[in-house]
mmCIF file of C-alpha atoms in Angstrom:
data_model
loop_
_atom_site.group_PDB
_atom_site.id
_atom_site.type_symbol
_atom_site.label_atom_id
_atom_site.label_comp_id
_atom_site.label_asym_id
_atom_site.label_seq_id
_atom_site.Cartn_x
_atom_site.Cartn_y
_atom_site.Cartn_z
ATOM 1 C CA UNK A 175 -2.121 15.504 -43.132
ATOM 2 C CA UNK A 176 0.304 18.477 -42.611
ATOM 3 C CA UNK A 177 -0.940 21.664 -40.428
ATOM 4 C CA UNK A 178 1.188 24.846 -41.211
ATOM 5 C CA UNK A 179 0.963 28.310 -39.796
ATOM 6 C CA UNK A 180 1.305 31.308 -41.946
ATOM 7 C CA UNK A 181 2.869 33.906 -39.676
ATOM 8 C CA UNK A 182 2.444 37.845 -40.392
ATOM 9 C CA UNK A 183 2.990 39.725 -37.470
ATOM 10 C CA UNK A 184 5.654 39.233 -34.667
ATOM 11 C CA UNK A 185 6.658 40.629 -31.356
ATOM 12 C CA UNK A 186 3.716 42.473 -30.203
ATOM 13 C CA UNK A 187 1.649 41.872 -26.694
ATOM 14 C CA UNK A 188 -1.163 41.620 -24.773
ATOM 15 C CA UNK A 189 -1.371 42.778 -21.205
ATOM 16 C CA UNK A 190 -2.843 40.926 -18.107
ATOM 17 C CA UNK A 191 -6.214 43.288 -17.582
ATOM 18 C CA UNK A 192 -6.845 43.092 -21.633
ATOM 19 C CA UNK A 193 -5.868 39.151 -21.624
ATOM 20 C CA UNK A 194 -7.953 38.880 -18.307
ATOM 21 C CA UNK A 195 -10.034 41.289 -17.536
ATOM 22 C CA UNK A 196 -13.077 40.067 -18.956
ATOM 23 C CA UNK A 197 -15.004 38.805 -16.204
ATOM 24 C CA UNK A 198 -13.830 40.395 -12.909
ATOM 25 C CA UNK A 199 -12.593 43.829 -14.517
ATOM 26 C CA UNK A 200 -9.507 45.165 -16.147
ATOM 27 C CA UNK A 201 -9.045 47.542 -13.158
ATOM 28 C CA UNK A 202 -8.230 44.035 -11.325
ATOM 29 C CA UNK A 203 -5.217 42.823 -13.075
ATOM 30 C CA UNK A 204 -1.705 44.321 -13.589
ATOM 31 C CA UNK A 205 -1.212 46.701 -16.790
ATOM 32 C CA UNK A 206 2.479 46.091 -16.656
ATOM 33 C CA UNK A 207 2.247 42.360 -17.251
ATOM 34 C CA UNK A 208 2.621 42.047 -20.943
ATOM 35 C CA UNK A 209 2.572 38.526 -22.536
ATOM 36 C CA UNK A 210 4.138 37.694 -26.124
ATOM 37 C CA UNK A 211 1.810 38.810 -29.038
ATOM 38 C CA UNK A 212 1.822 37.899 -32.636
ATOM 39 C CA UNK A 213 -0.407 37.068 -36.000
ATOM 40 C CA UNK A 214 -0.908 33.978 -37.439
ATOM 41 C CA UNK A 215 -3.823 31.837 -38.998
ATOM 42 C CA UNK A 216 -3.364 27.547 -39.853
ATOM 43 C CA UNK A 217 -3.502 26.027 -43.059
ATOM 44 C CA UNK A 218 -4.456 22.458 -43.293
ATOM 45 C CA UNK A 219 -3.205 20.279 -46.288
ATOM 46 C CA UNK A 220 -4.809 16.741 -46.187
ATOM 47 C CA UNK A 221 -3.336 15.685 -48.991
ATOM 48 C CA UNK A 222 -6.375 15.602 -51.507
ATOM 49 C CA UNK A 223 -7.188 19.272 -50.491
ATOM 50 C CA UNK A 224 -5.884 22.622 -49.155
ATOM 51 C CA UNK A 225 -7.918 24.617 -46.189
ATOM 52 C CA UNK A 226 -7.390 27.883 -44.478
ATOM 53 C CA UNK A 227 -8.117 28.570 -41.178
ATOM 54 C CA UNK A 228 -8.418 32.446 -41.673
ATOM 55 C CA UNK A 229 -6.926 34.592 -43.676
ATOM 56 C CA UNK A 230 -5.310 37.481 -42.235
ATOM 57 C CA UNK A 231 -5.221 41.185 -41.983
ATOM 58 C CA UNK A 232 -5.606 43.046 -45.215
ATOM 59 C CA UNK A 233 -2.826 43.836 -47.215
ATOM 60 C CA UNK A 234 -1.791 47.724 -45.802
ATOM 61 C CA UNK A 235 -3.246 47.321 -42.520
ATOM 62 C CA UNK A 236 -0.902 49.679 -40.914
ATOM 63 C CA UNK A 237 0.879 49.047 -37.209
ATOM 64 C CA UNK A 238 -0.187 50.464 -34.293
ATOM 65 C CA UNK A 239 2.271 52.469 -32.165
ATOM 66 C CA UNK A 240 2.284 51.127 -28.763
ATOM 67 C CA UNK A 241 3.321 53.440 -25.607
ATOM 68 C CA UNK A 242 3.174 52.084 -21.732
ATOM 69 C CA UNK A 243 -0.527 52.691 -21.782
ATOM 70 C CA UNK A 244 -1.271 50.443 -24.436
ATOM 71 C CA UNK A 245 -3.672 47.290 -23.815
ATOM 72 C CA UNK A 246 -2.390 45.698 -26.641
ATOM 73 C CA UNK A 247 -0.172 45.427 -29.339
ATOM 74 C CA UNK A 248 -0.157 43.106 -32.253
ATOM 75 C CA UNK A 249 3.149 43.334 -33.475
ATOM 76 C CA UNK A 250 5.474 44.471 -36.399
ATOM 77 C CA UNK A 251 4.789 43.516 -40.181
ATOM 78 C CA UNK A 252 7.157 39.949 -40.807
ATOM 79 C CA UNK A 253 5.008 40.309 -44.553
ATOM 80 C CA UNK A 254 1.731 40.561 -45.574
ATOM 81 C CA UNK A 255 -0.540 37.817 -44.705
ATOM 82 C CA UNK A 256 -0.887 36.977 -48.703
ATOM 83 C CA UNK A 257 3.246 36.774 -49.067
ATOM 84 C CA UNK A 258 3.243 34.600 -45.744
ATOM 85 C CA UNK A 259 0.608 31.776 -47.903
ATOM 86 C CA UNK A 260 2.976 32.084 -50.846
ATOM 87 C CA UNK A 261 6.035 31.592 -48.827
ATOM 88 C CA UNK A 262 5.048 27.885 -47.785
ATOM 89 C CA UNK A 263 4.720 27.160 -51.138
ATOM 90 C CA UNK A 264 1.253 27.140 -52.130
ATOM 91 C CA UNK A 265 -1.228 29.179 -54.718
ATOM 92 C CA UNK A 266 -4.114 31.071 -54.147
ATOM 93 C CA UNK A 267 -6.267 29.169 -56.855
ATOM 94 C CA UNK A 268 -5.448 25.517 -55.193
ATOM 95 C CA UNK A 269 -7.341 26.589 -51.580
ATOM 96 C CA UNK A 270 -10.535 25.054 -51.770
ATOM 97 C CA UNK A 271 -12.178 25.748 -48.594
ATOM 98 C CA UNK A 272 -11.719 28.553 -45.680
ATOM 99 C CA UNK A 273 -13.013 27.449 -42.002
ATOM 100 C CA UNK A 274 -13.699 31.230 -40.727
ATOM 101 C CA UNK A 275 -13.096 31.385 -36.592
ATOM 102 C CA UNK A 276 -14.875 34.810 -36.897
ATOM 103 C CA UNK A 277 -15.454 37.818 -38.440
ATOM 104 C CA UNK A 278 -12.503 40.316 -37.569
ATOM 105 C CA UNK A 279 -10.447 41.768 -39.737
ATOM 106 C CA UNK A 280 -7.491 39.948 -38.315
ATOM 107 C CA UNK A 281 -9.111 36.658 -39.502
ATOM 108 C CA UNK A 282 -11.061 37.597 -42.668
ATOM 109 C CA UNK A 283 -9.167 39.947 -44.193
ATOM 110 C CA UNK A 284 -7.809 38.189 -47.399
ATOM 111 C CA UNK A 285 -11.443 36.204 -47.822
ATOM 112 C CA UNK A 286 -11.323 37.592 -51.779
ATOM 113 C CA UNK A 287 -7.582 36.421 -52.687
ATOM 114 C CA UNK A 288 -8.909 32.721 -53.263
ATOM 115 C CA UNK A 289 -11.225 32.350 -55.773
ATOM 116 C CA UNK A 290 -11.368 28.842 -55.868
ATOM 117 C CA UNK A 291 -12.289 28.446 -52.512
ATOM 118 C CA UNK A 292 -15.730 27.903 -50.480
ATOM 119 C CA UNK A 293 -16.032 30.076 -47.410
ATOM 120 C CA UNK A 294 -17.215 28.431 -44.275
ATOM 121 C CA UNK A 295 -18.645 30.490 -41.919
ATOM 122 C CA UNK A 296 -21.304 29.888 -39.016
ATOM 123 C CA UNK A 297 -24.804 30.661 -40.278
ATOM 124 C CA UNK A 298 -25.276 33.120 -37.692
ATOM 125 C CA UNK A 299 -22.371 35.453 -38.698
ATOM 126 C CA UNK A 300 -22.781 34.231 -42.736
ATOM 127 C CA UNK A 301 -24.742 38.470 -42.889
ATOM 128 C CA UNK A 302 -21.829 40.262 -41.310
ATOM 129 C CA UNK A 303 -20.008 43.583 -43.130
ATOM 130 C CA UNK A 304 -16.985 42.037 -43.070
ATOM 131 C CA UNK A 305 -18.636 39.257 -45.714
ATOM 132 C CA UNK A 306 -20.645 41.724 -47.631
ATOM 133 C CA UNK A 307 -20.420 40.441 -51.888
ATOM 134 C CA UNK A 308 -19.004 37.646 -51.222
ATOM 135 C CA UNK A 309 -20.303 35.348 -53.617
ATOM 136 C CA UNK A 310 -19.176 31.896 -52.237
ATOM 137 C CA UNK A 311 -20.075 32.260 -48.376
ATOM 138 C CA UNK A 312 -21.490 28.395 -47.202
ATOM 139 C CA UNK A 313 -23.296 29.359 -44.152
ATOM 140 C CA UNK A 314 -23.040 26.194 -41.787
ATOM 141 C CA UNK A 315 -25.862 25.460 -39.520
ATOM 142 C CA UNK A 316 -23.708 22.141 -37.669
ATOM 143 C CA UNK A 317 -25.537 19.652 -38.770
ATOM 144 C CA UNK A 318 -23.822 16.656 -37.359
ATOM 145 C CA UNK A 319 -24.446 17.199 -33.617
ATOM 146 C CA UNK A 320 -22.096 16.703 -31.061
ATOM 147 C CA UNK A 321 -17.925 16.030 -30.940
ATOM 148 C CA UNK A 322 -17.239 14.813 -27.844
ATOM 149 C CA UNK A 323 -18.727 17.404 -25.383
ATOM 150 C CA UNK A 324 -19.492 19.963 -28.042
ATOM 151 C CA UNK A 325 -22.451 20.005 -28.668
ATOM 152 C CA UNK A 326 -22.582 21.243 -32.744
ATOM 153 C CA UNK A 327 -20.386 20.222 -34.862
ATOM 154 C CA UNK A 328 -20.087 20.077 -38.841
ATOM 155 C CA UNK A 329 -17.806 17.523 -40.722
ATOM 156 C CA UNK A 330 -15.648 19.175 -43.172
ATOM 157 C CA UNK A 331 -12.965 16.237 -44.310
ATOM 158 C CA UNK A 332 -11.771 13.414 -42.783
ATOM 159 C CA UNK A 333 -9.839 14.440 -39.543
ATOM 160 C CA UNK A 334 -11.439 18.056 -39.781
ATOM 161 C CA UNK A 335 -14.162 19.741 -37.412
ATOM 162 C CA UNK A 336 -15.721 23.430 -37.376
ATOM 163 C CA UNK A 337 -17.056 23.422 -33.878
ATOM 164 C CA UNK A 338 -19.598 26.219 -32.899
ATOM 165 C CA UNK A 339 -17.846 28.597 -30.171
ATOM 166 C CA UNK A 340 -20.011 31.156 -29.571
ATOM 167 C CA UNK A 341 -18.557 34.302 -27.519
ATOM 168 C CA UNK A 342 -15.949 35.952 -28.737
ATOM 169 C CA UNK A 343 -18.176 36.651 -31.975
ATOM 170 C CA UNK A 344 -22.227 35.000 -31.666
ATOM 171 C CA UNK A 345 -20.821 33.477 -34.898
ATOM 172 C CA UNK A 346 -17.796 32.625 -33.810
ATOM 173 C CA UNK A 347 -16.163 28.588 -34.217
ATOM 174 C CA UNK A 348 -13.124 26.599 -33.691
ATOM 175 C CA UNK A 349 -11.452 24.027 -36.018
ATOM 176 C CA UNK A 350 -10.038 20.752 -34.285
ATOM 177 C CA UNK A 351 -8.178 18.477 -36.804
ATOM 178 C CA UNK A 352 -7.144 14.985 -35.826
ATOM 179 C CA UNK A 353 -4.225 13.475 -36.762
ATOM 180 C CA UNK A 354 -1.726 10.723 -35.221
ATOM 181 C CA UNK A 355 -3.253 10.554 -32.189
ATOM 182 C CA UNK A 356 -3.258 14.213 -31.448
ATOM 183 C CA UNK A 357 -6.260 16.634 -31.641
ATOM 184 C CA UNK A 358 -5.121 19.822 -32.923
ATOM 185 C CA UNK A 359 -7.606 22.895 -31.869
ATOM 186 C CA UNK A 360 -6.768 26.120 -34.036
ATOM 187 C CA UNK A 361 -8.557 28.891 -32.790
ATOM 188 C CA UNK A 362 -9.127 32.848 -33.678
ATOM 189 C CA UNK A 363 -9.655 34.598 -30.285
ATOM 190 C CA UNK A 364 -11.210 31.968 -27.145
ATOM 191 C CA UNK A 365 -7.805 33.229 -25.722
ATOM 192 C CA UNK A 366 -5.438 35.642 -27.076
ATOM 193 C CA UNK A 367 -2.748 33.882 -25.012
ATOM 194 C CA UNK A 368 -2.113 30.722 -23.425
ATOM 195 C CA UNK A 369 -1.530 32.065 -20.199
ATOM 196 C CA UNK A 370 -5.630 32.456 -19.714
ATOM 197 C CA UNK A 371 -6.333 29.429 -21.213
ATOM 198 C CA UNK A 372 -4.341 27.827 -17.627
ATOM 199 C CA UNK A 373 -5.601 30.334 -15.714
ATOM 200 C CA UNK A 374 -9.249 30.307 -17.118
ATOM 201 C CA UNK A 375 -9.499 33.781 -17.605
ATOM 202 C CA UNK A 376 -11.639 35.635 -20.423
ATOM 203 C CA UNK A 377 -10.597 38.428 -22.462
ATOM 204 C CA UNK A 378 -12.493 42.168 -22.633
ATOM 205 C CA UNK A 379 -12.893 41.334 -26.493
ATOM 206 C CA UNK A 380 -16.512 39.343 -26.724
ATOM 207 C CA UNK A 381 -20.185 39.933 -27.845
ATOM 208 C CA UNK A 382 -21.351 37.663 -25.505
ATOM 209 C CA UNK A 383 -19.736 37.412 -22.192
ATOM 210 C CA UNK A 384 -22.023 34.229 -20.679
ATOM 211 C CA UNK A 385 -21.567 32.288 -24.036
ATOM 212 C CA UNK A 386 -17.618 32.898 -24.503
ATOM 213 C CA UNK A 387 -17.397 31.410 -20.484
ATOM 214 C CA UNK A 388 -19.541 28.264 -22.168
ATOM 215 C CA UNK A 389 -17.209 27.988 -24.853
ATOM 216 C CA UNK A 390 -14.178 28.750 -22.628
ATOM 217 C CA UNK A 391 -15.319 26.111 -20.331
ATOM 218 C CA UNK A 392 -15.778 23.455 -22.754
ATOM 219 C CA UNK A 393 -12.575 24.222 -24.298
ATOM 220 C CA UNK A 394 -10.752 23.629 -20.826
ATOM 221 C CA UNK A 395 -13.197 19.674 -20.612
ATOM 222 C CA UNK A 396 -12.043 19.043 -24.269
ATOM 223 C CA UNK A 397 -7.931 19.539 -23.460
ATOM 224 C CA UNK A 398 -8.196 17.870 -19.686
ATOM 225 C CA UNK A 399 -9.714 14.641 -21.558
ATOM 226 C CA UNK A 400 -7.877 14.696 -24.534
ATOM 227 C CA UNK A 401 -4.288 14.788 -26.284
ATOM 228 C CA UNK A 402 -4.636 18.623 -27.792
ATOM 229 C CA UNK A 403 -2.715 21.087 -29.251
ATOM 230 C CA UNK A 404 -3.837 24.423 -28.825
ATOM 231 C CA UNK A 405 -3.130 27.040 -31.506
ATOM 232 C CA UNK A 406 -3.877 30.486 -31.341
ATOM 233 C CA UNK A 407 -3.730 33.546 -33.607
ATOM 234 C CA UNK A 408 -2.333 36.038 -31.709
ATOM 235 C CA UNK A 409 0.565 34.392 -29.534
ATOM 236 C CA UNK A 410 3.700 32.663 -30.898
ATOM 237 C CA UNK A 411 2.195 30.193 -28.230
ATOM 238 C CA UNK A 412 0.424 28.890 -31.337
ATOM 239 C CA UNK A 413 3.250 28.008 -33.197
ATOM 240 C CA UNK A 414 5.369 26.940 -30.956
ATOM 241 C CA UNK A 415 2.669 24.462 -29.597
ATOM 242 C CA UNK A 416 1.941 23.264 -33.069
ATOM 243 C CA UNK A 417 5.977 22.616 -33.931
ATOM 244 C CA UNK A 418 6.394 20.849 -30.766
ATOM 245 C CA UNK A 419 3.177 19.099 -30.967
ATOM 246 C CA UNK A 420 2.853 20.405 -27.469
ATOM 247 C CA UNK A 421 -0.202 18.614 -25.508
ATOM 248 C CA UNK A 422 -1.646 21.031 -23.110
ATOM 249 C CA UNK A 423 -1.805 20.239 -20.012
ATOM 250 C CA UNK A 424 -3.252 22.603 -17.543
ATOM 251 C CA UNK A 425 -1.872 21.394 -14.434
ATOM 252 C CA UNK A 426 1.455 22.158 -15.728
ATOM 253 C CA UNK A 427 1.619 25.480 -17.594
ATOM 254 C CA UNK A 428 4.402 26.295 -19.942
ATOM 255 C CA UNK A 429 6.214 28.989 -18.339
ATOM 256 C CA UNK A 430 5.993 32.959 -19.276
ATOM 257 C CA UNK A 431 8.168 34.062 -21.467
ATOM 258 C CA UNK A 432 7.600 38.308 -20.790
ATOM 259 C CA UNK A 433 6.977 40.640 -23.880
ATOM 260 C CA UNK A 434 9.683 42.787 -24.306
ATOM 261 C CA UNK A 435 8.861 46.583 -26.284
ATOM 262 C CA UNK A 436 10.899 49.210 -26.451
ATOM 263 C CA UNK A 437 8.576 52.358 -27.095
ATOM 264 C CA UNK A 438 11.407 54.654 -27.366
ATOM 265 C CA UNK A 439 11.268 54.873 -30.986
ATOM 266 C CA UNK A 440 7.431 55.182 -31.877
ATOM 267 C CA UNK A 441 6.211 58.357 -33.402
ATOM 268 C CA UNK A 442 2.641 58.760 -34.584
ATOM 269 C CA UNK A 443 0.856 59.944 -37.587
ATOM 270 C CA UNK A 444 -2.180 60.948 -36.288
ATOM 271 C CA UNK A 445 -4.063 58.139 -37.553
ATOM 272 C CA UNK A 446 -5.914 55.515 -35.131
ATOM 273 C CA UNK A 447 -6.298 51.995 -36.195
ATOM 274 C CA UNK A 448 -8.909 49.449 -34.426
ATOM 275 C CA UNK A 449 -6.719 46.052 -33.315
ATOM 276 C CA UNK A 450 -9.776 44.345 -33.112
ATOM 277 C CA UNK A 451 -11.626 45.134 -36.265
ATOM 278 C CA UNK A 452 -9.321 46.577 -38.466
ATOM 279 C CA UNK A 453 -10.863 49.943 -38.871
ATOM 280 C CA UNK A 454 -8.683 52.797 -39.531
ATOM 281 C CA UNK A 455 -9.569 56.695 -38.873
ATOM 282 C CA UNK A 456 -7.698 58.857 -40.844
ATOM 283 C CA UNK A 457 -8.327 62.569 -39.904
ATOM 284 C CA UNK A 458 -7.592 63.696 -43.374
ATOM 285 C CA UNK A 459 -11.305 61.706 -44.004
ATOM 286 C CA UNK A 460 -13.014 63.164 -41.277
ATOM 287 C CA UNK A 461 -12.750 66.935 -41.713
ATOM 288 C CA UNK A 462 -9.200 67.231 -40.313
ATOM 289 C CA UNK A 463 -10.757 65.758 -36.471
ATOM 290 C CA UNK A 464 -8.404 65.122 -34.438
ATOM 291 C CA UNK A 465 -9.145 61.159 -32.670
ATOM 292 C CA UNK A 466 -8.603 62.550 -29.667
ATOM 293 C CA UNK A 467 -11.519 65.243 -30.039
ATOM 294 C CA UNK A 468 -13.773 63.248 -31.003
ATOM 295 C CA UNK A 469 -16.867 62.593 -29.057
ATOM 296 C CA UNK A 470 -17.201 59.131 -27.062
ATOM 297 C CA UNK A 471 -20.591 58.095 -28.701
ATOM 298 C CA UNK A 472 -19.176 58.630 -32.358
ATOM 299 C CA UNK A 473 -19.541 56.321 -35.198
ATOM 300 C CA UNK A 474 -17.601 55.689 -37.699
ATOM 301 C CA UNK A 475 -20.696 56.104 -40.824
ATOM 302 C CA UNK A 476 -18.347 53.641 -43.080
ATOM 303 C CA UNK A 477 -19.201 50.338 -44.536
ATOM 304 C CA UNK A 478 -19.168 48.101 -41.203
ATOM 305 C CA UNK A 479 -21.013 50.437 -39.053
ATOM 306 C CA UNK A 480 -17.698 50.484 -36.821
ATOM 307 C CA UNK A 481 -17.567 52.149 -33.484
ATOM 308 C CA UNK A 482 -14.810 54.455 -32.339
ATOM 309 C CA UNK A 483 -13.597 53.742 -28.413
ATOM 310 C CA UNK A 484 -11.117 55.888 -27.937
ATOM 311 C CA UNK A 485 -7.713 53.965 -26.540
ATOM 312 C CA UNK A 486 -9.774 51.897 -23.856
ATOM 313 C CA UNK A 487 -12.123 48.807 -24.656
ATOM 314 C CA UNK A 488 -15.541 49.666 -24.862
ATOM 315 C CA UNK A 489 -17.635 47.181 -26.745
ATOM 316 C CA UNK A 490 -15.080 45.382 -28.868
ATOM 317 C CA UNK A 491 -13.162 47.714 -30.313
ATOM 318 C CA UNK A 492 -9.589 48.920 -28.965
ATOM 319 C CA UNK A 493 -8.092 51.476 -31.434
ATOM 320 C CA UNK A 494 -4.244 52.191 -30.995
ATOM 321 C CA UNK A 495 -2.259 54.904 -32.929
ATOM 322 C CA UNK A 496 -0.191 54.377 -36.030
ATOM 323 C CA UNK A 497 2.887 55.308 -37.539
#
C-alpha cells in the first residue's frame, strides 16, 4: 500500500479568524496571523487498485490576488491538478474508484478526467451541481456501521474507510487508510490547517456548524487513541505529515511555521473568483458590473445556483480577486 499526494497549488494562506473563527467569531482572532496554505488531494495505490481521494481544481481555475485584507489565499499554480496525477506516474484510465471528501470545486473538479473510475460520494450530497451528468456517481449510504468511535462507516478495500463527516458539507466524509501500524486520515476541509486541529478550533467554511463540532470532536477521540496521520488539502501540513509519517499528537503541536506573501506585485483583472466553490464572475458576463457594485443579496443565476459574498464569508463562499 503506497499513499501519494498530488500537489497543485503552493504557498498560499489562511489567516487565524478564517482558520478559527467559526464558533466564537472572526472578529475574535488576529487577521495578521497567516498560516501556510496549499492544494493537494491523496491517491491511494493498494497494489491491485488505484483510488483518488479528490480530484482537484479544474483545469484554468485562475489565482486569486491576495492583498493584507485577504482571509485567505490558496496559493500559486505548481501545475494543473491533472499534470500533478500524471507526474507520479500514473494514467487516467487505470483509477478505478474516487472517495469524494465533498463537493467543492477544490475537491471535485477533475471528477470527468477518469473514465474508468466509480465515484464515491455520500448519498446525501450524491444530487449536488457540482455532480450534475455524471454517469458513474455510487451514492454510499455507510452500510457497515461503526469504525472505532465513528459511528458510519463503508468498507471500500482492505485497509480503506470512507467515514461520514458531516459539517463542513451535510455530505461531507473522510478517508482513513491503514497501513503498518499507522492510520492515515486524508481529509478535504475538517481543518484547513493543523494549527486548529491542536487548538480545536472550527473554520467559517461549514453548512452545518453543530455537526462539523461532532465531526471535529470525534476527529480529535480518533487521533488521542490512535497512531494517525493527518492529511489535509489545503496545508503543506498534509504532506509533510504524510512523508514523515508524522503521528499527531495534540499535546505536542508541531510548531508554526508563518506564511510569508509579498502583495507588492499583485494587480487585478477585475474578475472575482470564489476559493471555496470555484465560481468565477467575470464582468464581461454580467453586463460589464463591476463585483464591487453589485448588490449583497445577488446570485449568481449559473449552473450551481452559487452565491456572491463579496470579499467577507457569508454562507460559504469567500470570493478573492484575480489576476
Amino acid at each position: 500500500m503506497e499513499i501519494k499526494a498530488v500537489r497543485f497549488r503552493k504557498d498560499g494562506f489562511y489567516t487565524q479568524p478564517f482558520a478559527f473563527g467559526g464558533e466564537e467569531g472572526p472578529d475574535k482572532f488576529d487577521k495578521n496571523i497567516r498560516y501556510r496554505g496549499s492544494l493537494q488531494n491523496y491517491l491511494i495505490d493498494t497494489g491491485a487498485e488505484v483510488i483518488l481521494v479528490d480530484t482537484g481544481l479544474p483545469a484554468g481555475t485562475p489565482e486569486e490576488v491576495p492583498d493584507e485584507n485577504s482571509p485567505l489565499y490558496t496559493g500559486k499554480d505548481i501545475c494543473s491538478y491533472m499534470e500533478a496525477f500524471g507526474s507520479l506516474g500514473y494514467r487516467p484510465e487505470q483509477v478505478t474508484k474516487i472517495l469524494l471528501t465533498h463537493k467543492h470545486a477544490d475537491h471535485s473538479g477533475e471528477l470527468r478526467s477518469f473514465p474508468n473510475a466509480e465515484i464515491y460520494v455520500n448519498a446525501e450530497e450524491a444530487g449536488a451541481a457540482e455532480l450534475r451528468d455524471l454517469p458513474n456517481i455510487v451514492p454510499v449510504s455507510f452500510t457497515d456501521g461503526a469504525y472505532y468511535n465513528f459511528p458510519e462507516s463503508q468498507k471500500i478495500a482492505e485497509g480503506v474507510y470512507y467515514i461520514k463527516a458531516k459539517g463542513h458539507t451535510n455530505g461531507n466524509s473522510i478517508v482513513i487508510v491503514e497501513n503498518d501500524g499507522l492510520f492515515y486520515m486524508l481529509h478535504g476541509d475538517i481543518t484547513y490547517v493543523d494549527e486548529a486541529l491542536y487548538e480545536n478550533k472550527l473554520s467559517v467554511v461549514y453548512e452545518d456548524r453543530a455537526e462539523a463540532r461532532k465531526t471535529l470532536d470525534l476527529v480529535r477521540e480518533f487521533v488521542k487513541e490512535r497512531p494517525t496521520v493527518y492529511c489535509g488539502t489545503h496545508t503543506p501540513q498534509g504532506y509533510e505529515n504524510l512523508e514523515a509519517k508524522r503521528v499527531i499528537d495534540l499535546n505536542a503541536p508541531v510548531p508554526t511555521t508563518p506564511a510569508v506573501t509579498d502583495f507588492s506585485a499583485n494587480t487585478a483583472s477585475g474578475k472575482y473568483v470564489c476559493s471555496v466553490c470555484g465560481y468565477v464572475y467575470d464582468p464581461a458576463e454580467h453586463e460589464g458590473v463591476a463585483f464591487e457594485d453589485l448588490p449583497d443579496d445577488w446570485n449568481a443565476r449559473d449552473a450551481n445556483s452559487l452565491r456572491r459574498n463579496s470579499t467577507k464569508h457569508k454562507g460559504e463562499e469567500i470570493y478573492g480577486s484575480v489576476r
